[in-house]
Short mmCIF file of N, CA, C and O in Angstrom, two decimals:
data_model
loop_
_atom_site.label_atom_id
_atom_site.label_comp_id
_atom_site.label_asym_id
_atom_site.label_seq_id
_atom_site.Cartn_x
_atom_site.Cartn_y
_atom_site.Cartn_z
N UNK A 223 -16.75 0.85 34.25
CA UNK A 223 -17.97 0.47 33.59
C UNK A 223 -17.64 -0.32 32.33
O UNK A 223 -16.73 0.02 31.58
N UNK A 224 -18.32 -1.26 32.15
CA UNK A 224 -18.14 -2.37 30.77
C UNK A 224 -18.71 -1.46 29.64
O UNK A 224 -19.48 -0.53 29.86
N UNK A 225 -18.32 -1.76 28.62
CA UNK A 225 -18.43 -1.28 27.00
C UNK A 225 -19.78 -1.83 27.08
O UNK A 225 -19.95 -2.79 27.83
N UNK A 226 -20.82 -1.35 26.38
CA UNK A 226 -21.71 -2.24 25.66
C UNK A 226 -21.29 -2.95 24.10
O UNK A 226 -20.97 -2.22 23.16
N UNK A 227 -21.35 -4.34 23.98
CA UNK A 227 -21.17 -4.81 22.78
C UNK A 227 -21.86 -4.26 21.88
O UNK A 227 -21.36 -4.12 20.76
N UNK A 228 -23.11 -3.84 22.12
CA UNK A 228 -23.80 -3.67 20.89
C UNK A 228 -23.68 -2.39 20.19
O UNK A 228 -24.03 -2.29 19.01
N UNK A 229 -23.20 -1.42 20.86
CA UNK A 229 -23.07 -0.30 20.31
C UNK A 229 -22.70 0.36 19.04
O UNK A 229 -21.69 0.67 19.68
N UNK A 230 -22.56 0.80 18.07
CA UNK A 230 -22.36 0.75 16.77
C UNK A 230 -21.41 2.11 16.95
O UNK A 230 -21.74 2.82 17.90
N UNK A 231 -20.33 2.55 16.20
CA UNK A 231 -19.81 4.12 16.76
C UNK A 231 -20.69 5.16 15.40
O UNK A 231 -21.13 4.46 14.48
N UNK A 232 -20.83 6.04 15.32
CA UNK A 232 -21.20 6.96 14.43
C UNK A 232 -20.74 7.17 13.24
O UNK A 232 -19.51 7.25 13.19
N UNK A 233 -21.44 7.29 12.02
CA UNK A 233 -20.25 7.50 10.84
C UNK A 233 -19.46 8.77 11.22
O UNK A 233 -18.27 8.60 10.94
N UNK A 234 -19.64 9.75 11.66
CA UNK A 234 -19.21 10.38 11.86
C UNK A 234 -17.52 10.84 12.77
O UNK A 234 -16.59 11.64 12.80
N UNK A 235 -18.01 9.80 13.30
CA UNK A 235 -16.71 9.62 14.33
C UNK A 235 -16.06 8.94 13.44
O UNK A 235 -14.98 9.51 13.28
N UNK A 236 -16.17 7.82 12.63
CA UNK A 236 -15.52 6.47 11.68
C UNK A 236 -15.26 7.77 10.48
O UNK A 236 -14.39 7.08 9.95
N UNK A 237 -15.26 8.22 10.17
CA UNK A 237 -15.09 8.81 8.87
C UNK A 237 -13.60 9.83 9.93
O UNK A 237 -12.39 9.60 9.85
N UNK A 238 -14.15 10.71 10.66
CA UNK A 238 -12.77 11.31 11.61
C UNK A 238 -11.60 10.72 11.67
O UNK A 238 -10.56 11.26 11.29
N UNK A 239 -11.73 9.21 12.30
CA UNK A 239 -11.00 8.45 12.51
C UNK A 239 -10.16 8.05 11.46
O UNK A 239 -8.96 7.85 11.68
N UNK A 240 -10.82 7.87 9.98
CA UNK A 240 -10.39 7.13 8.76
C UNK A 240 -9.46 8.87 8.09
O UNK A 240 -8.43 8.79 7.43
N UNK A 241 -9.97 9.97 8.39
CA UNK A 241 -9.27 11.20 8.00
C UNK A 241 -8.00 10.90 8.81
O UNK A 241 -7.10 10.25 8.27
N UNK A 242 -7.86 11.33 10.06
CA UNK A 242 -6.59 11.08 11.17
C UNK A 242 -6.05 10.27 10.48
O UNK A 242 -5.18 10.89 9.86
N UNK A 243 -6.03 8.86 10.11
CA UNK A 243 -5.26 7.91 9.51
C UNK A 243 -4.74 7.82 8.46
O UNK A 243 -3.68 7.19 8.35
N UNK A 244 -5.33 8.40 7.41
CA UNK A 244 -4.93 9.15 6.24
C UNK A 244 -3.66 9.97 5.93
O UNK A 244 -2.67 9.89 5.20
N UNK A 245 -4.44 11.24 7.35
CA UNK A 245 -3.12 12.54 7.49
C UNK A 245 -1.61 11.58 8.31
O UNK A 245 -0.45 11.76 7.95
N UNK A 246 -1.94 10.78 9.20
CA UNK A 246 -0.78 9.99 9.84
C UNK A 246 0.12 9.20 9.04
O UNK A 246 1.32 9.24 9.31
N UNK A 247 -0.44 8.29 7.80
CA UNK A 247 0.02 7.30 7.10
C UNK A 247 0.75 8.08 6.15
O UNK A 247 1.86 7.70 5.77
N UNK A 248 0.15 9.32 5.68
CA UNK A 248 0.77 10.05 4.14
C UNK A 248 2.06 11.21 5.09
O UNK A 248 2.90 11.79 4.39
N UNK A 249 2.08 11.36 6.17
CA UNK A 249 2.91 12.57 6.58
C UNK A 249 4.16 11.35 6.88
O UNK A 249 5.34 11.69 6.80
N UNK A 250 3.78 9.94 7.24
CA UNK A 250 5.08 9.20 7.40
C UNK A 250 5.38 8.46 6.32
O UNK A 250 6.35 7.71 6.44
N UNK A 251 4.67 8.48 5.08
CA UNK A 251 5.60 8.11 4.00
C UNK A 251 5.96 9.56 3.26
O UNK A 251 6.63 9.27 2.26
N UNK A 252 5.79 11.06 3.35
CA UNK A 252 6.46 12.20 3.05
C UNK A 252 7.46 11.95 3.93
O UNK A 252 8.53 12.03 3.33
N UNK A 253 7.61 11.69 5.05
CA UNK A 253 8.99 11.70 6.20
C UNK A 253 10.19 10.57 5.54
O UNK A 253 11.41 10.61 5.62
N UNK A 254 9.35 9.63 4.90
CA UNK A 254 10.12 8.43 4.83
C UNK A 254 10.82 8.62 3.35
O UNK A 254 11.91 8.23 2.92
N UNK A 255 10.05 9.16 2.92
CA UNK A 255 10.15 9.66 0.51
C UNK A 255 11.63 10.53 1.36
O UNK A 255 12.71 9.94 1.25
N UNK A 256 11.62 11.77 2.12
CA UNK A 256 12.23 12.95 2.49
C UNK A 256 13.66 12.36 2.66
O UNK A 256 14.57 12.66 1.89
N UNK A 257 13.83 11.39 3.84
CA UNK A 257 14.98 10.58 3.92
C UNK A 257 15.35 10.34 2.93
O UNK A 257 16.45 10.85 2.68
N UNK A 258 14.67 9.45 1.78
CA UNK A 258 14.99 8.74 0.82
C UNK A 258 15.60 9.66 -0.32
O UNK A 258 15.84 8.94 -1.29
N UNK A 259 15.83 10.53 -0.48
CA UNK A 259 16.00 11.96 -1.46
C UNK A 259 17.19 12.31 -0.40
O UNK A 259 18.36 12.48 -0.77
N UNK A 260 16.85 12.37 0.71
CA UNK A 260 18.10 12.93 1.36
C UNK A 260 19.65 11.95 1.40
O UNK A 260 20.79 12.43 1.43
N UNK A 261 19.33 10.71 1.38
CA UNK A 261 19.98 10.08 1.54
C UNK A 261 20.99 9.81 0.03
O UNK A 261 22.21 9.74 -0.03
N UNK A 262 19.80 9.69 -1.32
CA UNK A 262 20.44 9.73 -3.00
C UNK A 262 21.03 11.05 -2.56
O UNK A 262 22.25 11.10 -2.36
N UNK A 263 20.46 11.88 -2.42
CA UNK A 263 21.46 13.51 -2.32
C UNK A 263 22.96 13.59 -2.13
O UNK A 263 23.75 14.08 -2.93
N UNK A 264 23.32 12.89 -0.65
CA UNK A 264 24.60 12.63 0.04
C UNK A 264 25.16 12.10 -0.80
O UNK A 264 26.13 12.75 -1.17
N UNK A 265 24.90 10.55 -1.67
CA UNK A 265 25.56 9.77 -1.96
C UNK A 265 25.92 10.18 -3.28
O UNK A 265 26.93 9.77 -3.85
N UNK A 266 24.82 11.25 -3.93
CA UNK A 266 25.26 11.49 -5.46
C UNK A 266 26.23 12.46 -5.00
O UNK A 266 26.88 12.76 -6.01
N UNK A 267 26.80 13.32 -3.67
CA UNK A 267 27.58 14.45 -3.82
C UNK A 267 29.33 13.52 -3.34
O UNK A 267 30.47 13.87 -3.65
N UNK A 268 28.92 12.46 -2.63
CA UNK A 268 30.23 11.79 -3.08
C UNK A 268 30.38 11.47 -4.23
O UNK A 268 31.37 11.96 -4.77
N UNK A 269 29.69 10.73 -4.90
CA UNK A 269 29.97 10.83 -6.50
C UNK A 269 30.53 10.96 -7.29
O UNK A 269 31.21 10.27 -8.05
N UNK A 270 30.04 12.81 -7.05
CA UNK A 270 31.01 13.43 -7.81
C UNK A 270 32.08 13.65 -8.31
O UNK A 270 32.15 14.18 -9.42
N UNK A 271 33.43 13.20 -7.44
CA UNK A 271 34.73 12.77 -7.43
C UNK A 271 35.33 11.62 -7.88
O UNK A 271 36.54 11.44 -8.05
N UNK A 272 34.30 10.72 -8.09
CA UNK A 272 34.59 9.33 -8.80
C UNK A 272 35.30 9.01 -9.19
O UNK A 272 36.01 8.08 -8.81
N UNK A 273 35.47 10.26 -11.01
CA UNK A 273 36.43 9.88 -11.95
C UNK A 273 37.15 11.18 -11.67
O UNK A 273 37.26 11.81 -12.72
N UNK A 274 37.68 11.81 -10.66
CA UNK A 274 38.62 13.57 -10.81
C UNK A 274 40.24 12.71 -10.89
O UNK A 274 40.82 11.87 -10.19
N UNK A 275 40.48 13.30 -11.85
CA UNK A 275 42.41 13.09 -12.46
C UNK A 275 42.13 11.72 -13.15
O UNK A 275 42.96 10.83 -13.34
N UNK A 276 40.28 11.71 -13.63
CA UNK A 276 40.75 10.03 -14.99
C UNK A 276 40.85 10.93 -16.03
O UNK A 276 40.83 12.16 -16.05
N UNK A 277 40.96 10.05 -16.92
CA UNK A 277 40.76 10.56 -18.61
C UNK A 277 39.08 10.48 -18.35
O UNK A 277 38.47 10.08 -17.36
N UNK A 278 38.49 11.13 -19.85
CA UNK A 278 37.39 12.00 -19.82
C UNK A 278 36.53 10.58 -19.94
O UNK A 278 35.50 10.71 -19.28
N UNK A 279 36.60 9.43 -20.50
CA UNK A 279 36.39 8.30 -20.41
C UNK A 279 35.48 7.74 -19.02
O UNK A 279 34.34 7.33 -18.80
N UNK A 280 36.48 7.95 -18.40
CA UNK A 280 36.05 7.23 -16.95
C UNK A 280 34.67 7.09 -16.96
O UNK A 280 34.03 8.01 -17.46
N UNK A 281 34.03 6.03 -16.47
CA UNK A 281 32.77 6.11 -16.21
C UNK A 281 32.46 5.42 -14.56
O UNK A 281 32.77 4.33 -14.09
N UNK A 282 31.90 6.33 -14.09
CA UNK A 282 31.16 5.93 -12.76
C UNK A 282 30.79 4.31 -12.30
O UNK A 282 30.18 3.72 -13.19
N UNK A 283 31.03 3.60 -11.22
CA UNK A 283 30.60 2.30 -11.42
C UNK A 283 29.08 2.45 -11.25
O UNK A 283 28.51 3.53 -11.05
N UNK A 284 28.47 1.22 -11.35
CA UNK A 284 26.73 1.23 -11.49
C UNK A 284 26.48 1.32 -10.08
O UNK A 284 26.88 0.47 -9.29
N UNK A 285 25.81 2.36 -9.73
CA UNK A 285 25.07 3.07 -8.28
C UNK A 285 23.33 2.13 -8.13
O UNK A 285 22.24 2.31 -8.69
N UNK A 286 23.83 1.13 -7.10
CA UNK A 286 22.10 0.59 -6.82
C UNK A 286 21.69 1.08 -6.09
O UNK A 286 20.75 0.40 -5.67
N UNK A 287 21.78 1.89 -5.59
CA UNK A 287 21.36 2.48 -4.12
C UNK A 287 19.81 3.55 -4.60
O UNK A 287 19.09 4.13 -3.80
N UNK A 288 19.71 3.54 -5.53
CA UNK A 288 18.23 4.56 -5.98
C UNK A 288 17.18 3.12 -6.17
O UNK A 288 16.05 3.02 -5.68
N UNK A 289 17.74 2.32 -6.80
CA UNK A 289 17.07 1.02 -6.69
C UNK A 289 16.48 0.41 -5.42
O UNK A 289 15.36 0.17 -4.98
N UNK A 290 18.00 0.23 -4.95
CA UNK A 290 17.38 -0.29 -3.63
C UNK A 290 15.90 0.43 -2.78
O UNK A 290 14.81 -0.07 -2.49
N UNK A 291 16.56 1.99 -2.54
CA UNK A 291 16.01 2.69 -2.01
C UNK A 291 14.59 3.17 -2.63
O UNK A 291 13.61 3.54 -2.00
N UNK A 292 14.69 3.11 -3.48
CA UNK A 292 12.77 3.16 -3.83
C UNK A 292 12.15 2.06 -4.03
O UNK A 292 10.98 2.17 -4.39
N UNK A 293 12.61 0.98 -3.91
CA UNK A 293 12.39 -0.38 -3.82
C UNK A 293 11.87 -0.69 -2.62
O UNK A 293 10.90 -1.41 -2.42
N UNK A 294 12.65 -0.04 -1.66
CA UNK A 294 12.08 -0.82 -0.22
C UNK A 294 11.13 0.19 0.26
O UNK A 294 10.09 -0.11 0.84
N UNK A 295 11.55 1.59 -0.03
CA UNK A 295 10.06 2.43 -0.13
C UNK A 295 8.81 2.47 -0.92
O UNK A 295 7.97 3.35 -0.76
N UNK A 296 8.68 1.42 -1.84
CA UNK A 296 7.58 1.07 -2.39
C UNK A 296 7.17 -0.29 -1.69
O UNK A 296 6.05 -0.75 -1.89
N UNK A 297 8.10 -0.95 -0.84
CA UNK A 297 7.91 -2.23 -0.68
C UNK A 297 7.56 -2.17 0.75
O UNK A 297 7.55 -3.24 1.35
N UNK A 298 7.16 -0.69 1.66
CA UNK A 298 6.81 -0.21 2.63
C UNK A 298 5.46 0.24 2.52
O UNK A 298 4.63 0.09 3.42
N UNK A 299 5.22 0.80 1.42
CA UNK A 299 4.21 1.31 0.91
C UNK A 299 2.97 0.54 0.46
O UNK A 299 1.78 0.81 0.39
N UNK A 300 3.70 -0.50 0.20
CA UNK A 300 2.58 -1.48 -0.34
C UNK A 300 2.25 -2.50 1.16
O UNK A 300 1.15 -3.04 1.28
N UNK A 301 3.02 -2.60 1.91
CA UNK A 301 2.89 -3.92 3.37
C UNK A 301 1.91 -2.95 3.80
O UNK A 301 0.91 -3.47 4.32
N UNK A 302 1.92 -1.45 3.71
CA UNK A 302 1.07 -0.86 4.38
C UNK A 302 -0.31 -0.80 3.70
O UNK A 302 -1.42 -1.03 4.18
N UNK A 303 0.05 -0.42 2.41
CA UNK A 303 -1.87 -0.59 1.53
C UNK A 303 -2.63 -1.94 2.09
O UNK A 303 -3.77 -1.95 2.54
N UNK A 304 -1.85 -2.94 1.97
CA UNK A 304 -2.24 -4.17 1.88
C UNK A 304 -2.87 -4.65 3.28
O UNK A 304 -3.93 -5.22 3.53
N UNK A 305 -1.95 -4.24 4.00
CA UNK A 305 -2.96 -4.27 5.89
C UNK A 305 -3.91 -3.12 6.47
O UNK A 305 -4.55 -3.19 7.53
N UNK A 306 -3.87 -1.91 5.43
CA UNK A 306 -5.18 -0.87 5.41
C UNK A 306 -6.10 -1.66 4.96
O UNK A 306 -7.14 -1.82 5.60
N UNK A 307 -5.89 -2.24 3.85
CA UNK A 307 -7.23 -2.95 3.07
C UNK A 307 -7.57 -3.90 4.15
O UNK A 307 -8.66 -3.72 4.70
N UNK A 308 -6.71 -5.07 4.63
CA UNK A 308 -7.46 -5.73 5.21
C UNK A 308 -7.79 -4.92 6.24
O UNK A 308 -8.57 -5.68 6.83
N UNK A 309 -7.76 -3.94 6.89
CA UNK A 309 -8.64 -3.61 7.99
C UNK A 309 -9.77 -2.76 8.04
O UNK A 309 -10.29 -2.13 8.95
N UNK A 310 -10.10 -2.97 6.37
CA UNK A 310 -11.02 -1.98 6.08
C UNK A 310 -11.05 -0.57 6.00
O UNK A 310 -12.13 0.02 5.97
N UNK A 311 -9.84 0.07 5.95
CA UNK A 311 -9.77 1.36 5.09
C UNK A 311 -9.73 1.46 3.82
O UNK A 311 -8.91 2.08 3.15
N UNK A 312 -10.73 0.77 3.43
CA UNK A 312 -10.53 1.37 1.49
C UNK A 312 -10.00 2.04 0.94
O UNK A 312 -9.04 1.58 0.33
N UNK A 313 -10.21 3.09 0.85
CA UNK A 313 -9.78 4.46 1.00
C UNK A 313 -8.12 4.83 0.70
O UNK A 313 -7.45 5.13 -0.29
N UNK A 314 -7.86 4.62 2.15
CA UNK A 314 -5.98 5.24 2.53
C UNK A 314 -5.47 3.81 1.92
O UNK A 314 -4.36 3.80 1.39
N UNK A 315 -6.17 2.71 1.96
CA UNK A 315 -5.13 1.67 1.70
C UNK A 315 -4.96 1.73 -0.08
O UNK A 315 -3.91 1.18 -0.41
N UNK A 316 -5.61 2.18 -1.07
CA UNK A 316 -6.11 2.16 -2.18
C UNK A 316 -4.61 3.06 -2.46
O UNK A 316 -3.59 2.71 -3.05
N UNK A 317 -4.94 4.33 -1.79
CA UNK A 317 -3.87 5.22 -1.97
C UNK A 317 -2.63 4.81 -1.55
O UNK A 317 -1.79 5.64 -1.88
N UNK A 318 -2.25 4.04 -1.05
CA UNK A 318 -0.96 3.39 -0.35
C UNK A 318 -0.63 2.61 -1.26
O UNK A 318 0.59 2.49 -1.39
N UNK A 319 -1.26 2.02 -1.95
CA UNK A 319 -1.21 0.88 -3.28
C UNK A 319 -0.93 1.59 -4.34
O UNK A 319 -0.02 1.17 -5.06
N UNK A 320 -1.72 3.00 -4.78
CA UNK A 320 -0.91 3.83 -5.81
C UNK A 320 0.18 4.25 -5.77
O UNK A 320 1.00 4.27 -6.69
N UNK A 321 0.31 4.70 -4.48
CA UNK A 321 1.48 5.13 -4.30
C UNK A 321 2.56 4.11 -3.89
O UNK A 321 3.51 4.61 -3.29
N UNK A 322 2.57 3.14 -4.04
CA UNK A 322 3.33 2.40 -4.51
C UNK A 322 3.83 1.72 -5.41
O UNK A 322 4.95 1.21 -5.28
N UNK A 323 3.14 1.59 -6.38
CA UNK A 323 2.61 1.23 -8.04
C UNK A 323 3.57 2.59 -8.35
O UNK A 323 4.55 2.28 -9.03
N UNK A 324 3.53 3.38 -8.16
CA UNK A 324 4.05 4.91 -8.85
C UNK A 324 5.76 4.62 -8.39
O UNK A 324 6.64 4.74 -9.24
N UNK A 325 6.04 4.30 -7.15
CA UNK A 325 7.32 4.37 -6.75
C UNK A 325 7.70 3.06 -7.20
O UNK A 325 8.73 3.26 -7.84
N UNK A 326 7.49 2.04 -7.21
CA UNK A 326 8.07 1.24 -7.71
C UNK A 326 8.17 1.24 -9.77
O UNK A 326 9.32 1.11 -10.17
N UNK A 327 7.67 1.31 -10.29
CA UNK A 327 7.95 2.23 -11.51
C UNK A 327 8.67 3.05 -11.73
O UNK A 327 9.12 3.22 -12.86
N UNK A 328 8.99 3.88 -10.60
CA UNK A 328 9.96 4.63 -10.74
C UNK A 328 11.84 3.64 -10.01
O UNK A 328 13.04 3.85 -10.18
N UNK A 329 11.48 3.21 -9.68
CA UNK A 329 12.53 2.36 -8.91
C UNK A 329 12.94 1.59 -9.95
O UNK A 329 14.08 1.14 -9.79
N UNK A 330 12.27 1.21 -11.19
CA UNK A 330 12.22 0.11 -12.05
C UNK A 330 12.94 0.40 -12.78
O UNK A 330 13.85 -0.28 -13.26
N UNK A 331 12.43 2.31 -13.16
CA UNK A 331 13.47 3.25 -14.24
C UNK A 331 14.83 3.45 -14.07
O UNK A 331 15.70 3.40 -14.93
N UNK A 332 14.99 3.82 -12.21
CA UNK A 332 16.33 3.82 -11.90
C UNK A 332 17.42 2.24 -12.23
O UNK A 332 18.65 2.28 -12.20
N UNK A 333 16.75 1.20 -12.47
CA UNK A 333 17.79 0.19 -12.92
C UNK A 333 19.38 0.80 -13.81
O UNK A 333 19.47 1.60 -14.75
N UNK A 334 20.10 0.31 -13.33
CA UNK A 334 21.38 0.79 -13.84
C UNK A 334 21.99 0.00 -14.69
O UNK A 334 23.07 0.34 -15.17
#
């Protein structure tokens, strides 16, 4: 059976729909933040050994990798606000834009 064009869907259903998308978009940038912590984690526990048998001197070389890495997770964050908005989620895309505004600020701090 053909769709009718004219049909309008319910706010009700559109508001469901715009929740689902919400809970989907924010549980895969928690999945994606999670990596991103997991990954500084590993690399700060090599680290650690950097300077073992320097003089007390030694200093660590400059680590970009917190840069990078909240860099391209803000720079994920935002490709995604930016194509919520255009598809008309106000809403989740608004929040995808803060929350990228927030991580990249923080990415800005990590400069080394």
């Amino acid at each position: 059976m053909p769709e009718r064009a004219d049909r309008q869907p319910s706010a009700g259903s559109d508001a469901l729909t715009a929740g689902c998308l919400l809970l989907l978009v924010l549980v895969a940038d928690v999945a994606a933040a999670f990596l991103v912590v997991l990954l500084l984690s590993v690399r700060g526990l090599g680290r650690m050994d950097a300077c073992a048998g320097q003089p007390a001197t030694c200093a660590p070389p400059a680590d970009w990798a917190p840069l990078l890495s909240f860099g391209a997770l803000a720079l994920a964050l935002g490709v995604t606000g930016v194509l919520l908005l255009r598809l008309g989620h106000w809403f989740i895309g608004a929040v995808q834009l803060v929350l990228c505004i927030v991580l990249a600020w923080h990415a800005l701090g990590s400069w080394p």
